[in-house]
Amino acid sequence: QVRLVQSGAEVKKPGASVKVSCTASGYTFTTYALLWVRQAPGQRPEWMGWINTGNGNTRYSLKFQDRLTISKDASASTTVMELSGLTSEDTAVYYCARVADSACGNSRCPWGQGTLVTVSS
Amino acid sequence: EIVLTQSPAILSLSPGERATLSCRASQSVSSNLAWYQQKPGQAPRLLIYDASNRATGIPARFSGSGSGTDFTLTISTLEPEDFAVYYCQQRSRWPITFGQGTRLDIK
């Protein structure tokens, strides 16, 4: 069964960094790109970045590109999102997700369960 | 940035009725549009990819149509579990963007 399982909730102080991991199972990790998306309470999802899990190429939203790093460890079928310089505006649920493309006709394209990141002094 | 505008913001219907949700893009996204369903406290679930293709495991009552700038998600006969928030998303151009959502309420 195709699944994306994320690391647990985090509480961080302003100015700190957070790392959230996402581990894939049920398919070959390097076959499909992954997205990172966040959602603040009551808001629409917001795209943060994309990683080609095969060659490691990344693409970041301009909003986050100065403080966002997305990486992968193919041996562990895991991608990691690191966001630095946290402020209270970064309090949100962070998700990894399969890209919604033609591969989703043959394979499930789930999102991870979400990781709540709370930034508070 | 491509702006996606969904309408209506809130749709109140009864089980058994037909739901029609709209998503309009500020410029053409070809067919690179997806629809998601989100229930409280849950991650979004992919329903439709590439405008009109049902994702694996999605019931046939969900269908998508459109291309270019105007898209529609139709739920043919509403089931109680369909009442949720629905988002459209485009991947035609960076940055990937989402609509503001349509909340489907039980009337």
Short mmCIF file of C-alpha atoms in Angstrom, two decimals:
data_model
loop_
_atom_site.label_atom_id
_atom_site.label_comp_id
_atom_site.label_asym_id
_atom_site.label_seq_id
_atom_site.Cartn_x
_atom_site.Cartn_y
_atom_site.Cartn_z
CA GLN A 1 0.00 0.00 0.00
CA VAL A 2 1.36 3.39 -1.00
CA ARG A 3 1.91 5.54 2.07
CA LEU A 4 3.72 8.67 3.13
CA VAL A 5 4.47 8.81 6.85
CA GLN A 6 5.75 12.00 8.42
CA SER A 7 7.61 12.76 11.61
CA GLY A 8 5.84 14.04 14.70
CA ALA A 9 4.71 17.44 15.87
CA GLU A 10 7.27 20.10 16.72
CA VAL A 11 7.28 23.16 18.94
CA LYS A 12 9.94 25.74 18.13
CA LYS A 13 11.02 29.16 19.35
CA PRO A 14 11.10 32.11 16.95
CA GLY A 15 14.32 32.15 14.96
CA ALA A 16 14.84 28.40 15.21
CA SER A 17 14.80 25.83 12.42
CA VAL A 18 12.61 22.77 12.01
CA LYS A 19 13.13 19.53 10.11
CA VAL A 20 10.19 17.39 9.03
CA SER A 21 10.74 14.01 7.43
CA CYS A 22 8.50 12.03 5.10
CA THR A 23 9.06 8.34 4.48
CA ALA A 24 7.48 6.61 1.51
CA SER A 25 6.45 2.98 1.29
CA GLY A 26 4.59 0.75 -1.14
CA TYR A 27 6.40 1.96 -4.24
CA THR A 28 9.87 2.72 -5.55
CA PHE A 29 10.77 6.03 -3.88
CA THR A 30 12.84 7.38 -6.75
CA THR A 31 10.06 6.96 -9.32
CA TYR A 32 7.86 9.91 -8.40
CA ALA A 33 8.53 13.49 -7.39
CA LEU A 34 7.23 14.80 -4.08
CA LEU A 35 5.87 18.13 -2.96
CA TRP A 36 5.97 19.93 0.36
CA VAL A 37 2.84 21.91 1.18
CA ARG A 38 1.79 23.71 4.33
CA GLN A 39 -1.60 24.76 5.60
CA ALA A 40 -2.19 27.37 8.27
CA PRO A 41 -5.39 27.08 10.32
CA GLY A 42 -8.45 27.89 8.22
CA GLN A 43 -6.36 28.62 5.13
CA ARG A 44 -5.89 26.99 1.79
CA PRO A 45 -2.87 24.72 1.22
CA GLU A 46 0.29 26.58 0.21
CA TRP A 47 2.95 25.01 -1.96
CA MET A 48 6.50 25.29 -0.60
CA GLY A 49 8.71 23.15 -2.79
CA TRP A 50 9.25 20.12 -5.00
CA ILE A 51 11.92 17.46 -5.16
CA ASN A 52 12.82 15.03 -7.90
CA THR A 53 13.42 11.98 -5.77
CA GLY A 54 15.54 10.41 -8.50
CA ASN A 55 18.22 13.04 -9.09
CA GLY A 56 17.57 15.30 -6.09
CA ASN A 57 16.73 18.40 -8.13
CA THR A 58 14.57 20.83 -6.23
CA ARG A 59 12.30 23.78 -6.92
CA TYR A 60 11.24 26.22 -4.23
CA SER A 61 8.52 28.80 -3.92
CA LEU A 62 10.05 32.29 -4.06
CA LYS A 63 8.37 32.94 -0.72
CA PHE A 64 10.52 30.34 1.00
CA GLN A 65 13.61 29.92 -1.14
CA ASP A 66 15.94 31.83 1.20
CA ARG A 67 15.19 29.62 4.19
CA LEU A 68 13.91 26.31 2.82
CA THR A 69 15.93 23.19 2.06
CA ILE A 70 14.42 19.96 0.76
CA SER A 71 16.62 16.89 0.57
CA LYS A 72 16.30 13.16 0.09
CA ASP A 73 17.82 9.95 1.29
CA ALA A 74 16.87 7.37 -1.29
CA SER A 75 18.30 4.52 0.78
CA ALA A 76 15.72 5.35 3.44
CA SER A 77 12.95 6.32 1.00
CA THR A 78 12.80 9.62 2.86
CA THR A 79 12.63 13.29 2.02
CA VAL A 80 13.34 15.97 4.60
CA MET A 81 12.08 19.54 4.65
CA GLU A 82 14.04 22.06 6.70
CA LEU A 83 12.70 25.56 7.30
CA SER A 84 14.86 28.11 9.09
CA GLY A 85 14.23 31.52 10.60
CA LEU A 86 10.87 30.50 12.01
CA THR A 87 8.30 33.08 13.04
CA SER A 88 4.78 32.73 14.37
CA GLU A 89 3.58 33.01 10.77
CA ASP A 90 5.12 29.60 10.14
CA THR A 91 2.75 27.87 12.56
CA ALA A 92 0.95 25.40 10.32
CA VAL A 93 0.49 21.78 9.40
CA TYR A 94 3.20 20.68 6.97
CA TYR A 95 2.53 17.94 4.43
CA CYS A 96 4.47 15.94 1.91
CA ALA A 97 2.48 14.77 -1.10
CA ARG A 98 2.78 12.89 -4.34
CA VAL A 99 2.45 15.09 -7.42
CA ALA A 100 -1.04 14.78 -8.94
CA ASP A 101 -0.15 13.62 -12.44
CA SER A 102 -0.88 10.75 -14.81
CA ALA A 103 0.83 8.26 -12.50
CA CYS A 104 -2.11 8.66 -10.14
CA GLY A 105 -4.26 6.56 -12.42
CA ASN A 106 -2.21 3.47 -11.64
CA SER A 107 -0.93 4.20 -8.17
CA ARG A 108 -2.31 5.92 -5.13
CA CYS A 109 -1.16 9.51 -4.74
CA PRO A 110 -1.51 10.18 -1.06
CA TRP A 111 -0.46 13.01 1.20
CA GLY A 112 1.36 12.38 4.41
CA GLN A 113 -0.65 12.61 7.61
CA GLY A 114 0.68 16.08 8.31
CA THR A 115 3.07 17.47 10.90
CA LEU A 116 1.97 20.32 13.13
CA VAL A 117 4.72 22.88 13.62
CA THR A 118 4.01 25.44 16.32
CA VAL A 119 6.25 28.48 16.65
CA SER A 120 5.90 30.17 20.00
CA SER A 121 8.10 31.97 22.47
CA GLU B 1 1.53 33.42 -10.38
CA ILE B 2 -1.63 31.70 -11.58
CA VAL B 3 -4.61 32.57 -9.39
CA LEU B 4 -7.35 29.96 -9.02
CA THR B 5 -10.79 31.25 -8.05
CA GLN B 6 -13.34 28.76 -6.80
CA SER B 7 -17.08 29.25 -6.65
CA PRO B 8 -19.26 29.19 -4.78
CA ALA B 9 -17.46 29.66 -1.49
CA ILE B 10 -20.14 27.66 0.30
CA LEU B 11 -22.57 25.21 -1.26
CA SER B 12 -25.45 23.87 0.82
CA LEU B 13 -27.07 20.72 -0.52
CA SER B 14 -28.80 17.59 0.70
CA PRO B 15 -27.67 13.97 0.36
CA GLY B 16 -28.84 12.57 -2.95
CA GLU B 17 -28.52 15.92 -4.76
CA ARG B 18 -26.00 16.83 -7.45
CA ALA B 19 -23.10 19.16 -6.65
CA THR B 20 -21.30 21.34 -9.18
CA LEU B 21 -18.15 23.16 -8.09
CA SER B 22 -16.23 25.60 -10.26
CA CYS B 23 -12.57 26.59 -10.52
CA ARG B 24 -11.37 29.38 -12.79
CA ALA B 25 -7.72 30.06 -13.57
CA SER B 26 -6.27 33.52 -14.24
CA GLN B 27 -4.47 32.09 -17.27
CA SER B 28 -4.53 28.80 -19.10
CA VAL B 29 -3.34 25.76 -17.18
CA SER B 30 -4.14 23.39 -20.06
CA SER B 31 -5.38 20.23 -18.32
CA ASN B 32 -2.89 20.40 -15.45
CA LEU B 33 -5.53 20.77 -12.77
CA ALA B 34 -6.37 18.55 -9.81
CA TRP B 35 -9.21 18.45 -7.29
CA TYR B 36 -8.84 17.53 -3.64
CA GLN B 37 -11.27 16.80 -0.83
CA GLN B 38 -10.38 17.72 2.74
CA LYS B 39 -12.24 16.82 5.90
CA PRO B 40 -11.55 18.45 9.29
CA GLY B 41 -8.32 17.26 10.85
CA GLN B 42 -7.35 15.23 7.77
CA ALA B 43 -4.91 15.66 4.92
CA PRO B 44 -6.33 16.51 1.51
CA ARG B 45 -7.27 13.52 -0.62
CA LEU B 46 -6.73 13.54 -4.37
CA LEU B 47 -9.96 13.04 -6.32
CA ILE B 48 -9.22 14.14 -9.89
CA TYR B 49 -5.94 14.67 -11.73
CA ASP B 50 -5.30 16.21 -15.14
CA ALA B 51 -8.75 17.84 -15.07
CA SER B 52 -10.89 14.81 -15.78
CA ASN B 53 -9.20 11.64 -14.54
CA ARG B 54 -10.36 9.97 -11.37
CA ALA B 55 -7.54 9.04 -9.04
CA THR B 56 -7.10 5.44 -7.96
CA GLY B 57 -9.86 4.33 -5.58
CA ILE B 58 -12.14 7.35 -6.10
CA PRO B 59 -15.85 6.55 -6.56
CA ALA B 60 -17.43 7.06 -9.96
CA ARG B 61 -19.83 9.71 -8.62
CA PHE B 62 -16.90 12.16 -8.74
CA SER B 63 -16.10 13.57 -12.17
CA GLY B 64 -14.06 16.48 -13.49
CA SER B 65 -14.23 18.44 -16.70
CA GLY B 66 -12.74 21.47 -18.37
CA SER B 67 -9.49 22.71 -19.83
CA GLY B 68 -7.70 26.01 -20.23
CA THR B 69 -9.17 28.32 -17.62
CA ASP B 70 -12.54 26.85 -16.61
CA PHE B 71 -12.98 23.63 -14.69
CA THR B 72 -15.81 21.82 -12.95
CA LEU B 73 -15.98 19.11 -10.30
CA THR B 74 -19.29 17.28 -10.26
CA ILE B 75 -20.55 14.94 -7.60
CA SER B 76 -23.47 13.17 -9.21
CA THR B 77 -25.33 11.97 -6.11
CA LEU B 78 -24.14 13.29 -2.77
CA GLU B 79 -23.37 10.80 -0.05
CA PRO B 80 -23.16 11.86 3.62
CA GLU B 81 -19.37 11.43 3.58
CA ASP B 82 -18.97 13.91 0.70
CA PHE B 83 -19.61 16.99 2.85
CA ALA B 84 -16.17 18.56 3.13
CA VAL B 85 -13.99 21.30 1.67
CA TYR B 86 -12.84 20.96 -1.93
CA TYR B 87 -9.74 22.59 -3.43
CA CYS B 88 -8.48 22.86 -6.97
CA GLN B 89 -4.73 22.97 -7.67
CA GLN B 90 -2.74 23.76 -10.80
CA ARG B 91 0.69 22.41 -11.71
CA SER B 92 0.96 24.00 -15.15
CA ARG B 93 3.36 26.72 -14.08
CA TRP B 94 5.51 27.40 -11.05
CA PRO B 95 4.52 28.18 -8.39
CA ILE B 96 1.97 25.45 -7.89
CA THR B 97 -1.15 27.18 -6.58
CA PHE B 98 -4.41 26.23 -4.90
CA GLY B 99 -7.86 27.75 -5.01
CA GLN B 100 -9.38 29.16 -1.84
CA GLY B 101 -11.78 26.22 -1.52
CA THR B 102 -15.49 25.47 -1.68
CA ARG B 103 -17.13 24.23 1.49
CA LEU B 104 -19.88 21.73 0.80
CA ASP B 105 -22.37 21.83 3.68
CA ILE B 106 -25.32 19.64 4.51
CA LYS B 107 -28.56 21.56 3.97
#
